[in-house]
Coordinates of C-alpha atoms in Angstrom, one line a residue:
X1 CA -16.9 6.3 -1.5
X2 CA -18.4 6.4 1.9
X3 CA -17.3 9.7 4.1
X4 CA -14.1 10.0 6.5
X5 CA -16.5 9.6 9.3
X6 CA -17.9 6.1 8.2
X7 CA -14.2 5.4 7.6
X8 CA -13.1 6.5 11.2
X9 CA -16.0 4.7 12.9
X10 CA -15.2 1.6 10.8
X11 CA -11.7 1.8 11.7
X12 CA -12.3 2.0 15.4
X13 CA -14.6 -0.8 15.4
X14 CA -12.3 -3.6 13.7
X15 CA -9.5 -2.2 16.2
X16 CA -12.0 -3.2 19.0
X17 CA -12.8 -6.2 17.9
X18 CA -9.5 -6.7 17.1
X19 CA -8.4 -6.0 20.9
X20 CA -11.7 -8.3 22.4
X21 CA -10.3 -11.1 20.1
X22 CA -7.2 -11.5 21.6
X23 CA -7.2 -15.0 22.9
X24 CA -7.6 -15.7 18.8
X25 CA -4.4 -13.1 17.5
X26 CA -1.3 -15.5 16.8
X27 CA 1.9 -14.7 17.9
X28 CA 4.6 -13.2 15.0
X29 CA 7.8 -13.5 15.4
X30 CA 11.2 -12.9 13.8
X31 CA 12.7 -16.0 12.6
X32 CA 9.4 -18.1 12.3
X33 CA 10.4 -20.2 9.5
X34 CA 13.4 -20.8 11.1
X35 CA 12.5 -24.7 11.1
X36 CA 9.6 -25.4 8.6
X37 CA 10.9 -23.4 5.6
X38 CA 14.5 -21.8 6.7
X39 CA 15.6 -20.4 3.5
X40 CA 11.8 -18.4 3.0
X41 CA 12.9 -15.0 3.3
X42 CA 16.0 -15.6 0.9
X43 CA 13.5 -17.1 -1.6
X44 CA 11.4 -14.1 -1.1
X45 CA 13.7 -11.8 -1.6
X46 CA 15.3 -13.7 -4.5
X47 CA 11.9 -13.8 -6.6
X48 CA 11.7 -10.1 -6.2
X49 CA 15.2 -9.2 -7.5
X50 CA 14.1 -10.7 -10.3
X51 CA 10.9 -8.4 -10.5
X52 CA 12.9 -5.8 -9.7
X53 CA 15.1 -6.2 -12.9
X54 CA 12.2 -7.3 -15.4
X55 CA 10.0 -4.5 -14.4
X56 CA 11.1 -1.7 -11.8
X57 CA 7.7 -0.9 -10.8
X58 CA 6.9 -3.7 -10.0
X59 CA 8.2 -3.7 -6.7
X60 CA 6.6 -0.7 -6.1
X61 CA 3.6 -2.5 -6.5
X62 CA 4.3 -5.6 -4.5
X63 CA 5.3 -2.7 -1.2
X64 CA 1.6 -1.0 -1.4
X65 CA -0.2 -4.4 -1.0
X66 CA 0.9 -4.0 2.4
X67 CA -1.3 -1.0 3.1
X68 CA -4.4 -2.1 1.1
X69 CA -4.4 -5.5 2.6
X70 CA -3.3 -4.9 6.6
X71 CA -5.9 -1.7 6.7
X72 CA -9.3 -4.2 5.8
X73 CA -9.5 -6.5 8.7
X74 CA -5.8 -6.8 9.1
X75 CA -2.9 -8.3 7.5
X76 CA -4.3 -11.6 6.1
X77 CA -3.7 -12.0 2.5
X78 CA -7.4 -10.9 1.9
X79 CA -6.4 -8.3 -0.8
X80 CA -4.7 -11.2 -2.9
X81 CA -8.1 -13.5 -3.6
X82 CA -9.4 -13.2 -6.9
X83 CA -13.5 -12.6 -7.4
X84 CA -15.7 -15.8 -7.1
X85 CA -19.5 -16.8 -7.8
X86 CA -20.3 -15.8 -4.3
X87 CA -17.9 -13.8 -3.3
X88 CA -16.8 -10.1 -4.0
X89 CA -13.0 -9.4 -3.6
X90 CA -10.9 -6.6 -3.1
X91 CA -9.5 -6.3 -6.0
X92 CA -12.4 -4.8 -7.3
X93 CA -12.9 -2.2 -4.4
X94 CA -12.6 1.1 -5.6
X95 CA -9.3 2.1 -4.4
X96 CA -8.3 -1.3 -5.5
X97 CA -9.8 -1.4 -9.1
X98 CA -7.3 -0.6 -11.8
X99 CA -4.9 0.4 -9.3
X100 CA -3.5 -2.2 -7.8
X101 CA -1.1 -4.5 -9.9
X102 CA 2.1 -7.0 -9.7
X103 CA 0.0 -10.0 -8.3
X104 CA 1.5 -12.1 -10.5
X105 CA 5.0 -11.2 -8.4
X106 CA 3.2 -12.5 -5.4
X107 CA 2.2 -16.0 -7.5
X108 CA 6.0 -16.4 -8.1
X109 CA 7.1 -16.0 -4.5
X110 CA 4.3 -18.5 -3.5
X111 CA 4.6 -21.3 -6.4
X112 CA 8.6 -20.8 -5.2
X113 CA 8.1 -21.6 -1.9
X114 CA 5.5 -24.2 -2.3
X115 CA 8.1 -25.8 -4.4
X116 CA 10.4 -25.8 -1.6
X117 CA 8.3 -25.5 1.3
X118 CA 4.7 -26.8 0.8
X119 CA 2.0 -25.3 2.6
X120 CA 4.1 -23.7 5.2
X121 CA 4.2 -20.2 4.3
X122 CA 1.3 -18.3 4.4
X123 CA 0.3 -15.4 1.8
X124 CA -0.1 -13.0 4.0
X125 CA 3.5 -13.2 5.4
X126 CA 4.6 -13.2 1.8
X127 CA 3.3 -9.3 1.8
X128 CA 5.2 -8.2 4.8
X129 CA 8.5 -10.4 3.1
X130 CA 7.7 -8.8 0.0
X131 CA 7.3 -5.4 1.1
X132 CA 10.4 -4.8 3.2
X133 CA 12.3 -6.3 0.2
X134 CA 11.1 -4.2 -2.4
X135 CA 12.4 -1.1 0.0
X136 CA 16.0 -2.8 0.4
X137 CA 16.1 -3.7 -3.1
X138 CA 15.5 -0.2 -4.0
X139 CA 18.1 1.4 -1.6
X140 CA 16.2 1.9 1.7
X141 CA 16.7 0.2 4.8
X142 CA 16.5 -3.5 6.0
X143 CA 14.5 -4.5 9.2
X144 CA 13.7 -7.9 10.2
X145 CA 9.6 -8.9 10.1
X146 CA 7.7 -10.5 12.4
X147 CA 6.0 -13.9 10.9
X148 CA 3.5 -16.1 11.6
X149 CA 0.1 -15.1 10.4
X150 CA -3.1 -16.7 8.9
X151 CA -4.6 -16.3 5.7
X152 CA -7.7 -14.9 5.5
X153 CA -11.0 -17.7 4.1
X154 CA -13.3 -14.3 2.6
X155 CA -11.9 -11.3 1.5
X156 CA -14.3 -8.1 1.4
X157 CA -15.1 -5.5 -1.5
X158 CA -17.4 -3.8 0.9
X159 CA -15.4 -3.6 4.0
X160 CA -12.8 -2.2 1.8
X161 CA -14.7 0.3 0.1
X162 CA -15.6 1.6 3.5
X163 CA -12.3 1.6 5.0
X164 CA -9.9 2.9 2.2
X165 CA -9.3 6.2 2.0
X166 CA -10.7 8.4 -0.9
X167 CA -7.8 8.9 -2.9
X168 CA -8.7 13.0 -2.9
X169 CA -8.7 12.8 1.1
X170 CA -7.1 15.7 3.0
X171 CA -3.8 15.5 5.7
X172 CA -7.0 16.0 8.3
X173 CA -8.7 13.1 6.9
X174 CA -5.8 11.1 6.3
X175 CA -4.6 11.9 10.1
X176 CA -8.1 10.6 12.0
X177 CA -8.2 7.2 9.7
X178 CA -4.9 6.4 10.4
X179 CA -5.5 7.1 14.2
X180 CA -8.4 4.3 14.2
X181 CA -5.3 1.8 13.9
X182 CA -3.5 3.5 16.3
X183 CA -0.9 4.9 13.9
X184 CA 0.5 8.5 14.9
X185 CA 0.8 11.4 12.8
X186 CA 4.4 10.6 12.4
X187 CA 3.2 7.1 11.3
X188 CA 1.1 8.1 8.3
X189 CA 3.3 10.6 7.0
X190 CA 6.7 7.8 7.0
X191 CA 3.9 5.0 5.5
X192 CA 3.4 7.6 2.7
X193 CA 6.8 7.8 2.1
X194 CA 6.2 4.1 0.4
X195 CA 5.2 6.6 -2.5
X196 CA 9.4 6.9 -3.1
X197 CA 9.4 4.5 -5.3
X198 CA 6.9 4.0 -8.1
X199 CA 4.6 5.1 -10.7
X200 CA 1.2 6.4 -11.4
X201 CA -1.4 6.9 -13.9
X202 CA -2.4 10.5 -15.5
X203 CA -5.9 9.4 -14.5
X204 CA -4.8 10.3 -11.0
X205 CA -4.2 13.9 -11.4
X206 CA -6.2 15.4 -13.6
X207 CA -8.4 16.8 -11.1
X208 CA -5.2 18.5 -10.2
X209 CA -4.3 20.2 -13.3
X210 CA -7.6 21.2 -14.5
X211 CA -10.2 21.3 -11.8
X212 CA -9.2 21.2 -8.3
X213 CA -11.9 20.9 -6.0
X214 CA -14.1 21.9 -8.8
X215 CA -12.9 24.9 -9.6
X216 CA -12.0 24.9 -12.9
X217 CA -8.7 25.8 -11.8
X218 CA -5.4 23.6 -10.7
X219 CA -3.9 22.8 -7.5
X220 CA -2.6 26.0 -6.3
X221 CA -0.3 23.9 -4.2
X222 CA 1.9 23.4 -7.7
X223 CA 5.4 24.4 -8.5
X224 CA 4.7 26.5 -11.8
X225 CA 7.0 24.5 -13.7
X226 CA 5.8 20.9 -12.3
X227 CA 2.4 22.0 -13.0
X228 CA 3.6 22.9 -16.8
X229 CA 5.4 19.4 -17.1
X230 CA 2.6 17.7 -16.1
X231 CA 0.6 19.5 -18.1
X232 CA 2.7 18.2 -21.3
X233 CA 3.0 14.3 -20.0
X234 CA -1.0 14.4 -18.7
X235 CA -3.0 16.6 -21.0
X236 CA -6.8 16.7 -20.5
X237 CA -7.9 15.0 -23.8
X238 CA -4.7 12.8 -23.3
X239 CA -4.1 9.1 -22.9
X240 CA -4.8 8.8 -18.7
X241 CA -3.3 5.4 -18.4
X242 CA 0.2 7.5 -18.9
X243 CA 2.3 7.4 -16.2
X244 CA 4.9 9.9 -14.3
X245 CA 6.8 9.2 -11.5
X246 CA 5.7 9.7 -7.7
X247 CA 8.5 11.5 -6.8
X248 CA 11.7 12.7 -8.8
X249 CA 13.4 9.2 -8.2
X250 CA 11.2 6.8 -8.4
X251 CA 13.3 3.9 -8.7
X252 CA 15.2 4.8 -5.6
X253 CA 14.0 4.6 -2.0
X254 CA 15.0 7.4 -0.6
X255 CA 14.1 11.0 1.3
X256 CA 13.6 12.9 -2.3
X257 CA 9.4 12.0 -1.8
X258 CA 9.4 14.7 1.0
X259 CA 12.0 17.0 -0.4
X260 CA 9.5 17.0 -3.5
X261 CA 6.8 18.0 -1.0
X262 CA 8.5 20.7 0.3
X263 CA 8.9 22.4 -3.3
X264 CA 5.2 21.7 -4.2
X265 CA 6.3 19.1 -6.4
X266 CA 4.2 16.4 -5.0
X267 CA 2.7 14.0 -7.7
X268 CA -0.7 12.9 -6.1
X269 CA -3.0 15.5 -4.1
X270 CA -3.2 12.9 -0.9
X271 CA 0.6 13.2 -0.8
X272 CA 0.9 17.2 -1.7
X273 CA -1.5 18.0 1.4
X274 CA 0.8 16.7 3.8
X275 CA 2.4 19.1 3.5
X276 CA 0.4 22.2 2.4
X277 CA -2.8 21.6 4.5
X278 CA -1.7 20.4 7.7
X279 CA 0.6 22.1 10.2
X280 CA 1.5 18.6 12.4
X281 CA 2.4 16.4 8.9
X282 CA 4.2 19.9 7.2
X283 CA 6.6 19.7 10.3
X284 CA 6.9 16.0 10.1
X285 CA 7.3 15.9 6.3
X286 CA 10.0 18.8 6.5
X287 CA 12.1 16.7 8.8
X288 CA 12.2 14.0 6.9
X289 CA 13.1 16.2 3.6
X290 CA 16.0 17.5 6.3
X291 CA 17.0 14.0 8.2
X292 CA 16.7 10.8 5.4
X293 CA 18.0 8.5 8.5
X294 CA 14.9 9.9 10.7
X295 CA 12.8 9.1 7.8
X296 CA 14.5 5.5 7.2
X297 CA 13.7 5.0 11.4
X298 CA 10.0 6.4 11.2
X299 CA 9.8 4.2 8.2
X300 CA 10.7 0.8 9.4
X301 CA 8.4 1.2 12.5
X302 CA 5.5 2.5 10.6
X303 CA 5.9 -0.7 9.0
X304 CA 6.1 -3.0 11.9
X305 CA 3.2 -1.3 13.5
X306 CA 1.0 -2.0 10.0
X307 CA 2.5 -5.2 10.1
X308 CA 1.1 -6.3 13.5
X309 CA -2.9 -5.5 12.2
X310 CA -4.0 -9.2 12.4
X311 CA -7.5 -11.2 12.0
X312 CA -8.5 -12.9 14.6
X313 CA -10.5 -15.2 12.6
X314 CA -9.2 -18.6 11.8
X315 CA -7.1 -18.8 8.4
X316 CA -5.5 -21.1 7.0
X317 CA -2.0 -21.5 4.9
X318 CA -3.7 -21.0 1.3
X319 CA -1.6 -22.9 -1.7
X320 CA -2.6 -20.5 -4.1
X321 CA -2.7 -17.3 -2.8
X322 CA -5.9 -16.1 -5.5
X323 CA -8.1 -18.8 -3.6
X324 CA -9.0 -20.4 -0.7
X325 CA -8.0 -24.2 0.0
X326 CA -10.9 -26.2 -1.7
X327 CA -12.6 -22.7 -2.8
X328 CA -14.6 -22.2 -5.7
X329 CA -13.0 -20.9 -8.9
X330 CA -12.0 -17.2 -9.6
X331 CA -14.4 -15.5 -12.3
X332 CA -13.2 -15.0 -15.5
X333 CA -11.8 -11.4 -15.1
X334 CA -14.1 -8.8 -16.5
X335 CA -13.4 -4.9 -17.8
X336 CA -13.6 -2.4 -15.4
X337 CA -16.5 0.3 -15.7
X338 CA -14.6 3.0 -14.1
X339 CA -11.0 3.7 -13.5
X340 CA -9.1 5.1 -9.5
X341 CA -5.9 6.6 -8.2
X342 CA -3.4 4.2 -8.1
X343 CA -1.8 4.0 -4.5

């Protein structure tokens, strides 16, 4: 995992060419299926009630592709190719790897609205669909999206290895990558608060509970009695692929994420040091544990701003979203040597 700096500099340079590209940026807007596909965002939104009721998770899932595909060179359905002869996806990144889940939700959306829309909607815009469902469908608030992008010919392993952040990054850390996008402080703490809903594995915290920072000792930003339950559900010699809950609600999106924060009850280390390490994300995480609606509001444009991260290379409208039109075929999917944090 390359170092915050790399990240930073990274960050800043695909913002700048981003910003000298934009003769090549396509216009989103609100309502653009209103005429080729007009029903797209109810069959979005359909597909993932179902999801939601087979698997809640799942949903989860579906929200944090939004992040891990808009960060690598912008919201462009990148994230979603599968591996091919000559070409190393995302999916196999590090932060990616093992982590990242509920494609299969995004195949559904997409044979659905092929079926009723062919070639019209684009993967990429499925994410952002997706995404803001998965919060109403869990209890949080609505917003309308901006459509209209691209999807992405390549996606890139590399580029996302160097941009992601390590998942044992600090608020500090955290706070100058999301600046290189031109995302506040306010911004990255209300993006984190995706973590509302959802799961993740014992493999993510065992650093944690048994050797923080190397020190052969936990967190000491740990409730007592958290640290003891996790203890019991993630035990050092224990099955890691176990998971707990990200917050104390997980199947509800709500303001309980931050409140958990304030009690030293946060489930991950990259959320916890919001609030213990940082003075400027404490304040912002203790007003959302305070002020759910100012949370809801920080939320929904944290979202719009990710949401506008485009490429300004030339896409296309892919009809499978694991492939590029006329690309070669995925390789046969292969075990992982190593296991990450799931986001």
């Amino acid at each position: 995992m390359a170092p915050p700096r790399v990240h930073l500099l990274l960050a800043l340079a695909l913002c700048l060419a981003f910003a000298r590209a934009d003769a090549a940026v396509r216009e989103l807007r609100v309502g653009y299926y209103a005429q080729t596909c007009p029903r797209a965002e109810e069959i979005v939104r359909r597909v993932m009630a179902r999801a939601l009721a087979r698997e809640a998770r799942s949903v989860a899932s579906v929200m944090r592709l939004q992040f891990h595909d808009c960060f690598v060179n912008g919201c462009d359905g990148s994230v979603l190719m599968d591996a091919t002869p000559t070409m190393a996806g995302e999916k196999e990144a590090l932060s990616n790897i093992n982590s990242l889940r509920s494609f299969e939700v995004v195949d559904e959306v997409k044979s659905a609205l092929e079926e009723q829309c062919p070639g019209v909607v684009s993967c990429a815009d499925i994410i952002i669909m997706a995404a803001r469902d998965a919060v109403v469908l869990t209890g949080g608030p609505n917003w309308d999206v901006r459509l209209g992008r691209e999807d992405s010919l390549t996606a890139s392993q590399e580029d996302s290895d160097n941009i992601m952040p390590s998942p044992r990054a600090n608020a500090s850390a955290l706070i100058r990558l999301f600046a290189g996008y031109k995302l506040t402080v306010t911004d990255l703490v209300a993006l984190s608060g995706s973590h509302s809903i959802g799961e993740a594995r014992c493999f993510s915290i065992v650093f944690r509970l048994y050797n923080q920072s190397g020190s052969g000792r936990p967190d000491p930003h740990m409730d007592p009695a958290y640290r003891q339950a996790l203890d019991a559900l993630c035990p050092l010699t224990g099955d890691q692929n176990v998971t707990g809950g990200l917050d104390a609600t997980p199947v509800v999106f709500d303001n309980q994420y931050f409140k958990d924060l304030v009690h030293l009850r946060g489930f991950l280390n990259s959320d916890q040091t919001l609030f213990s390490d940082n003075e400027g994300t404490r304040r912002v995480v203790t007003q959302f544990s305070q002020n759910q609606d100012a949370f809801f509001r920080a939320f929904i444009e944290g979202m719009v701003k990710l949401g506008e991260l485009q490429n300004p290379r030339k896409g296309e409208i892919r009809r499978n979203c694991r492939v590029a039109n006329g690309g070669r075929p995925p390789l046969e999917k292969q075990v992982a040597p190593f296991r990450v944090l799931d986001f």
